[in-house]
């Protein structure tokens, strides 16, 4: 009985320590100045704004990751959108990619609400953590190789702290190859909907990014998109057997 008591105490202490590490990492990201080109672009976007958000105060800084610190599913996007995450200060919030992602997460019971409008909208993710290749909005959604390299350090640190991760969902080609490179995996070909066994603990799931370029052109349909989350649910069930 006493052993059980100490196991519970130890697990709580480790959980607390990981929460502190993640929270410190978020602070470090928000203050990061490694990519002057991206910081300049994010600031300019927030100054010029766009007509429909003309009265809003833009975040215009690096956007930290968010979600459940004990998540088994890690989602890696590309970058905050200029008038989405760069405006609201939360990834996949306030833009059409966020609409697609959070609705699908809600329908597959990973989120408590089906919209992602602003940081204080009450959205809570369950068993999912969301991060991205770069944390600052890039011009034309195209980060440079050096910027991806700089920001990969944060992804690596997140992977070290998020010890429960069993499934990694990469959104788009850049996220797919960045995760592969950060984890020193052999080159593999990207294919939407395909799953890749990384080791005995982790499965990589590849998807197109739910950007407007993909959803408006039909390259990524709602059916294809929700099927990705059904696959993830099935993987979680089968791996816990
Ligand atoms: S993209 Fe990443 S590494 Fe570059 S400034 Fe933003 S947070 Fe820092």
mmCIF file with all atom_site columns, C-alpha atoms in Angstrom, residues 11-115:
data_model
loop_
_atom_site.group_PDB
_atom_site.id
_atom_site.type_symbol
_atom_site.label_atom_id
_atom_site.label_alt_id
_atom_site.label_comp_id
_atom_site.label_asym_id
_atom_site.label_entity_id
_atom_site.label_seq_id
_atom_site.pdbx_PDB_ins_code
_atom_site.Cartn_x
_atom_site.Cartn_y
_atom_site.Cartn_z
_atom_site.occupancy
_atom_site.B_iso_or_equiv
_atom_site.pdbx_formal_charge
_atom_site.auth_seq_id
_atom_site.auth_comp_id
_atom_site.auth_asym_id
_atom_site.auth_atom_id
_atom_site.pdbx_PDB_model_num
ATOM 1   C CA . UNK A 1 11  ? 4.165   10.381 -10.852 1.00 0.00 ? 11  UNK A CA 1
ATOM 2   C CA . UNK A 1 12  ? 2.541   13.611 -9.653  1.00 0.00 ? 12  UNK A CA 1
ATOM 3   C CA . UNK A 1 13  ? 5.937   15.222 -9.093  1.00 0.00 ? 13  UNK A CA 1
ATOM 4   C CA . UNK A 1 14  ? 7.131   14.140 -12.579 1.00 0.00 ? 14  UNK A CA 1
ATOM 5   C CA . UNK A 1 15  ? 3.894   15.457 -14.140 1.00 0.00 ? 15  UNK A CA 1
ATOM 6   C CA . UNK A 1 16  ? 4.327   18.758 -12.335 1.00 0.00 ? 16  UNK A CA 1
ATOM 7   C CA . UNK A 1 17  ? 7.937   18.985 -13.462 1.00 0.00 ? 17  UNK A CA 1
ATOM 8   C CA . UNK A 1 18  ? 6.940   18.395 -17.106 1.00 0.00 ? 18  UNK A CA 1
ATOM 9   C CA . UNK A 1 19  ? 4.234   21.075 -16.863 1.00 0.00 ? 19  UNK A CA 1
ATOM 10  C CA . UNK A 1 20  ? 6.836   23.534 -15.550 1.00 0.00 ? 20  UNK A CA 1
ATOM 11  C CA . UNK A 1 21  ? 9.269   22.585 -18.352 1.00 0.00 ? 21  UNK A CA 1
ATOM 12  C CA . UNK A 1 22  ? 6.545   23.135 -20.988 1.00 0.00 ? 22  UNK A CA 1
ATOM 13  C CA . UNK A 1 23  ? 5.522   26.420 -19.453 1.00 0.00 ? 23  UNK A CA 1
ATOM 14  C CA . UNK A 1 24  ? 9.166   27.622 -19.383 1.00 0.00 ? 24  UNK A CA 1
ATOM 15  C CA . UNK A 1 25  ? 9.559   26.546 -23.001 1.00 0.00 ? 25  UNK A CA 1
ATOM 16  C CA . UNK A 1 26  ? 6.488   28.586 -23.976 1.00 0.00 ? 26  UNK A CA 1
ATOM 17  C CA . UNK A 1 27  ? 7.992   31.681 -22.307 1.00 0.00 ? 27  UNK A CA 1
ATOM 18  C CA . UNK A 1 28  ? 11.293  31.068 -24.102 1.00 0.00 ? 28  UNK A CA 1
ATOM 19  C CA . UNK A 1 29  ? 9.478   30.776 -27.462 1.00 0.00 ? 29  UNK A CA 1
ATOM 20  C CA . UNK A 1 30  ? 7.471   33.976 -26.961 1.00 0.00 ? 30  UNK A CA 1
ATOM 21  C CA . UNK A 1 31  ? 10.710  35.895 -26.285 1.00 0.00 ? 31  UNK A CA 1
ATOM 22  C CA . UNK A 1 32  ? 12.678  34.206 -29.087 1.00 0.00 ? 32  UNK A CA 1
ATOM 23  C CA . UNK A 1 33  ? 14.514  36.508 -31.518 1.00 0.00 ? 33  UNK A CA 1
ATOM 24  C CA . UNK A 1 34  ? 16.410  33.950 -33.608 1.00 0.00 ? 34  UNK A CA 1
ATOM 25  C CA . UNK A 1 35  ? 14.734  34.782 -36.948 1.00 0.00 ? 35  UNK A CA 1
ATOM 26  C CA . UNK A 1 36  ? 14.775  38.563 -37.592 1.00 0.00 ? 36  UNK A CA 1
ATOM 27  C CA . UNK A 1 37  ? 13.059  38.211 -40.993 1.00 0.00 ? 37  UNK A CA 1
ATOM 28  C CA . UNK A 1 38  ? 10.035  36.452 -39.453 1.00 0.00 ? 38  UNK A CA 1
ATOM 29  C CA . UNK A 1 39  ? 9.822   38.806 -36.483 1.00 0.00 ? 39  UNK A CA 1
ATOM 30  C CA . UNK A 1 40  ? 9.896   41.792 -38.831 1.00 0.00 ? 40  UNK A CA 1
ATOM 31  C CA . UNK A 1 41  ? 7.180   40.257 -41.024 1.00 0.00 ? 41  UNK A CA 1
ATOM 32  C CA . UNK A 1 42  ? 4.935   39.369 -38.033 1.00 0.00 ? 42  UNK A CA 1
ATOM 33  C CA . UNK A 1 43  ? 5.284   42.908 -36.675 1.00 0.00 ? 43  UNK A CA 1
ATOM 34  C CA . UNK A 1 44  ? 4.525   44.505 -40.054 1.00 0.00 ? 44  UNK A CA 1
ATOM 35  C CA . UNK A 1 45  ? 1.427   42.339 -40.534 1.00 0.00 ? 45  UNK A CA 1
ATOM 36  C CA . UNK A 1 46  ? 0.191   43.450 -37.111 1.00 0.00 ? 46  UNK A CA 1
ATOM 37  C CA . UNK A 1 47  ? 0.790   47.096 -37.989 1.00 0.00 ? 47  UNK A CA 1
ATOM 38  C CA . UNK A 1 48  ? -0.799  47.057 -41.439 1.00 0.00 ? 48  UNK A CA 1
ATOM 39  C CA . UNK A 1 49  ? -3.546  44.494 -40.479 1.00 0.00 ? 49  UNK A CA 1
ATOM 40  C CA . UNK A 1 50  ? -6.353  43.487 -42.806 1.00 0.00 ? 50  UNK A CA 1
ATOM 41  C CA . UNK A 1 51  ? -9.677  45.286 -43.193 1.00 0.00 ? 51  UNK A CA 1
ATOM 42  C CA . UNK A 1 52  ? -11.820 42.797 -41.250 1.00 0.00 ? 52  UNK A CA 1
ATOM 43  C CA . UNK A 1 53  ? -9.476  42.864 -38.239 1.00 0.00 ? 53  UNK A CA 1
ATOM 44  C CA . UNK A 1 54  ? -8.576  46.559 -38.462 1.00 0.00 ? 54  UNK A CA 1
ATOM 45  C CA . UNK A 1 55  ? -9.706  47.240 -34.880 1.00 0.00 ? 55  UNK A CA 1
ATOM 46  C CA . UNK A 1 56  ? -7.844  44.316 -33.321 1.00 0.00 ? 56  UNK A CA 1
ATOM 47  C CA . UNK A 1 57  ? -4.532  44.347 -31.510 1.00 0.00 ? 57  UNK A CA 1
ATOM 48  C CA . UNK A 1 58  ? -2.358  41.694 -33.199 1.00 0.00 ? 58  UNK A CA 1
ATOM 49  C CA . UNK A 1 59  ? -0.157  39.352 -31.117 1.00 0.00 ? 59  UNK A CA 1
ATOM 50  C CA . UNK A 1 60  ? 2.721   39.713 -33.665 1.00 0.00 ? 60  UNK A CA 1
ATOM 51  C CA . UNK A 1 61  ? 5.223   37.616 -31.724 1.00 0.00 ? 61  UNK A CA 1
ATOM 52  C CA . UNK A 1 62  ? 6.277   33.963 -31.753 1.00 0.00 ? 62  UNK A CA 1
ATOM 53  C CA . UNK A 1 63  ? 3.210   31.799 -31.054 1.00 0.00 ? 63  UNK A CA 1
ATOM 54  C CA . UNK A 1 64  ? 3.673   29.053 -28.437 1.00 0.00 ? 64  UNK A CA 1
ATOM 55  C CA . UNK A 1 65  ? 2.298   25.526 -28.729 1.00 0.00 ? 65  UNK A CA 1
ATOM 56  C CA . UNK A 1 66  ? -0.731  24.489 -26.679 1.00 0.00 ? 66  UNK A CA 1
ATOM 57  C CA . UNK A 1 67  ? -2.771  21.517 -25.558 1.00 0.00 ? 67  UNK A CA 1
ATOM 58  C CA . UNK A 1 68  ? -2.800  18.654 -23.092 1.00 0.00 ? 68  UNK A CA 1
ATOM 59  C CA . UNK A 1 69  ? 0.658   18.142 -21.497 1.00 0.00 ? 69  UNK A CA 1
ATOM 60  C CA . UNK A 1 70  ? -0.135  14.433 -21.081 1.00 0.00 ? 70  UNK A CA 1
ATOM 61  C CA . UNK A 1 71  ? -1.257  14.046 -24.705 1.00 0.00 ? 71  UNK A CA 1
ATOM 62  C CA . UNK A 1 72  ? -0.715  10.843 -26.655 1.00 0.00 ? 72  UNK A CA 1
ATOM 63  C CA . UNK A 1 73  ? -1.268  12.690 -29.960 1.00 0.00 ? 73  UNK A CA 1
ATOM 64  C CA . UNK A 1 74  ? 1.050   15.433 -31.215 1.00 0.00 ? 74  UNK A CA 1
ATOM 65  C CA . UNK A 1 75  ? -0.075  17.531 -34.188 1.00 0.00 ? 75  UNK A CA 1
ATOM 66  C CA . UNK A 1 76  ? 2.621   19.417 -36.101 1.00 0.00 ? 76  UNK A CA 1
ATOM 67  C CA . UNK A 1 77  ? 1.456   22.241 -38.371 1.00 0.00 ? 77  UNK A CA 1
ATOM 68  C CA . UNK A 1 78  ? 3.569   24.541 -40.542 1.00 0.00 ? 78  UNK A CA 1
ATOM 69  C CA . UNK A 1 79  ? 3.416   28.036 -39.009 1.00 0.00 ? 79  UNK A CA 1
ATOM 70  C CA . UNK A 1 80  ? 0.980   30.545 -37.496 1.00 0.00 ? 80  UNK A CA 1
ATOM 71  C CA . UNK A 1 81  ? -1.154  32.215 -40.171 1.00 0.00 ? 81  UNK A CA 1
ATOM 72  C CA . UNK A 1 82  ? -0.465  35.918 -40.691 1.00 0.00 ? 82  UNK A CA 1
ATOM 73  C CA . UNK A 1 83  ? -4.005  36.960 -39.683 1.00 0.00 ? 83  UNK A CA 1
ATOM 74  C CA . UNK A 1 84  ? -4.747  33.790 -37.662 1.00 0.00 ? 84  UNK A CA 1
ATOM 75  C CA . UNK A 1 85  ? -2.263  32.721 -34.990 1.00 0.00 ? 85  UNK A CA 1
ATOM 76  C CA . UNK A 1 86  ? -0.154  35.826 -35.532 1.00 0.00 ? 86  UNK A CA 1
ATOM 77  C CA . UNK A 1 87  ? -3.235  37.905 -34.672 1.00 0.00 ? 87  UNK A CA 1
ATOM 78  C CA . UNK A 1 88  ? -4.777  35.828 -31.871 1.00 0.00 ? 88  UNK A CA 1
ATOM 79  C CA . UNK A 1 89  ? -1.600  34.487 -30.220 1.00 0.00 ? 89  UNK A CA 1
ATOM 80  C CA . UNK A 1 90  ? -2.737  30.848 -30.356 1.00 0.00 ? 90  UNK A CA 1
ATOM 81  C CA . UNK A 1 91  ? -1.966  28.338 -33.094 1.00 0.00 ? 91  UNK A CA 1
ATOM 82  C CA . UNK A 1 92  ? -4.833  27.323 -35.407 1.00 0.00 ? 92  UNK A CA 1
ATOM 83  C CA . UNK A 1 93  ? -6.983  30.096 -33.976 1.00 0.00 ? 93  UNK A CA 1
ATOM 84  C CA . UNK A 1 94  ? -8.920  32.656 -35.983 1.00 0.00 ? 94  UNK A CA 1
ATOM 85  C CA . UNK A 1 95  ? -8.336  31.260 -39.477 1.00 0.00 ? 95  UNK A CA 1
ATOM 86  C CA . UNK A 1 96  ? -9.813  28.654 -41.798 1.00 0.00 ? 96  UNK A CA 1
ATOM 87  C CA . UNK A 1 97  ? -7.156  25.999 -41.043 1.00 0.00 ? 97  UNK A CA 1
ATOM 88  C CA . UNK A 1 98  ? -8.068  26.339 -37.371 1.00 0.00 ? 98  UNK A CA 1
ATOM 89  C CA . UNK A 1 99  ? -11.758 25.973 -38.242 1.00 0.00 ? 99  UNK A CA 1
ATOM 90  C CA . UNK A 1 100 ? -11.034 22.668 -39.979 1.00 0.00 ? 100 UNK A CA 1
ATOM 91  C CA . UNK A 1 101 ? -8.671  21.335 -37.349 1.00 0.00 ? 101 UNK A CA 1
ATOM 92  C CA . UNK A 1 102 ? -10.726 22.136 -34.266 1.00 0.00 ? 102 UNK A CA 1
ATOM 93  C CA . UNK A 1 103 ? -14.019 20.969 -35.803 1.00 0.00 ? 103 UNK A CA 1
ATOM 94  C CA . UNK A 1 104 ? -12.409 17.622 -36.659 1.00 0.00 ? 104 UNK A CA 1
ATOM 95  C CA . UNK A 1 105 ? -10.880 17.386 -33.167 1.00 0.00 ? 105 UNK A CA 1
ATOM 96  C CA . UNK A 1 106 ? -14.294 18.129 -31.633 1.00 0.00 ? 106 UNK A CA 1
ATOM 97  C CA . UNK A 1 107 ? -16.007 15.491 -33.773 1.00 0.00 ? 107 UNK A CA 1
ATOM 98  C CA . UNK A 1 108 ? -13.405 12.927 -32.743 1.00 0.00 ? 108 UNK A CA 1
ATOM 99  C CA . UNK A 1 109 ? -13.693 13.924 -29.062 1.00 0.00 ? 109 UNK A CA 1
ATOM 100 C CA . UNK A 1 110 ? -10.273 15.561 -28.700 1.00 0.00 ? 110 UNK A CA 1
ATOM 101 C CA . UNK A 1 111 ? -11.722 19.066 -28.131 1.00 0.00 ? 111 UNK A CA 1
ATOM 102 C CA . UNK A 1 112 ? -14.570 20.397 -25.981 1.00 0.00 ? 112 UNK A CA 1
ATOM 103 C CA . UNK A 1 113 ? -15.847 22.959 -28.530 1.00 0.00 ? 113 UNK A CA 1
ATOM 104 C CA . UNK A 1 114 ? -15.913 22.977 -32.321 1.00 0.00 ? 114 UNK A CA 1
ATOM 105 C CA . UNK A 1 115 ? -14.534 26.464 -32.960 1.00 0.00 ? 115 UNK A CA 1
#
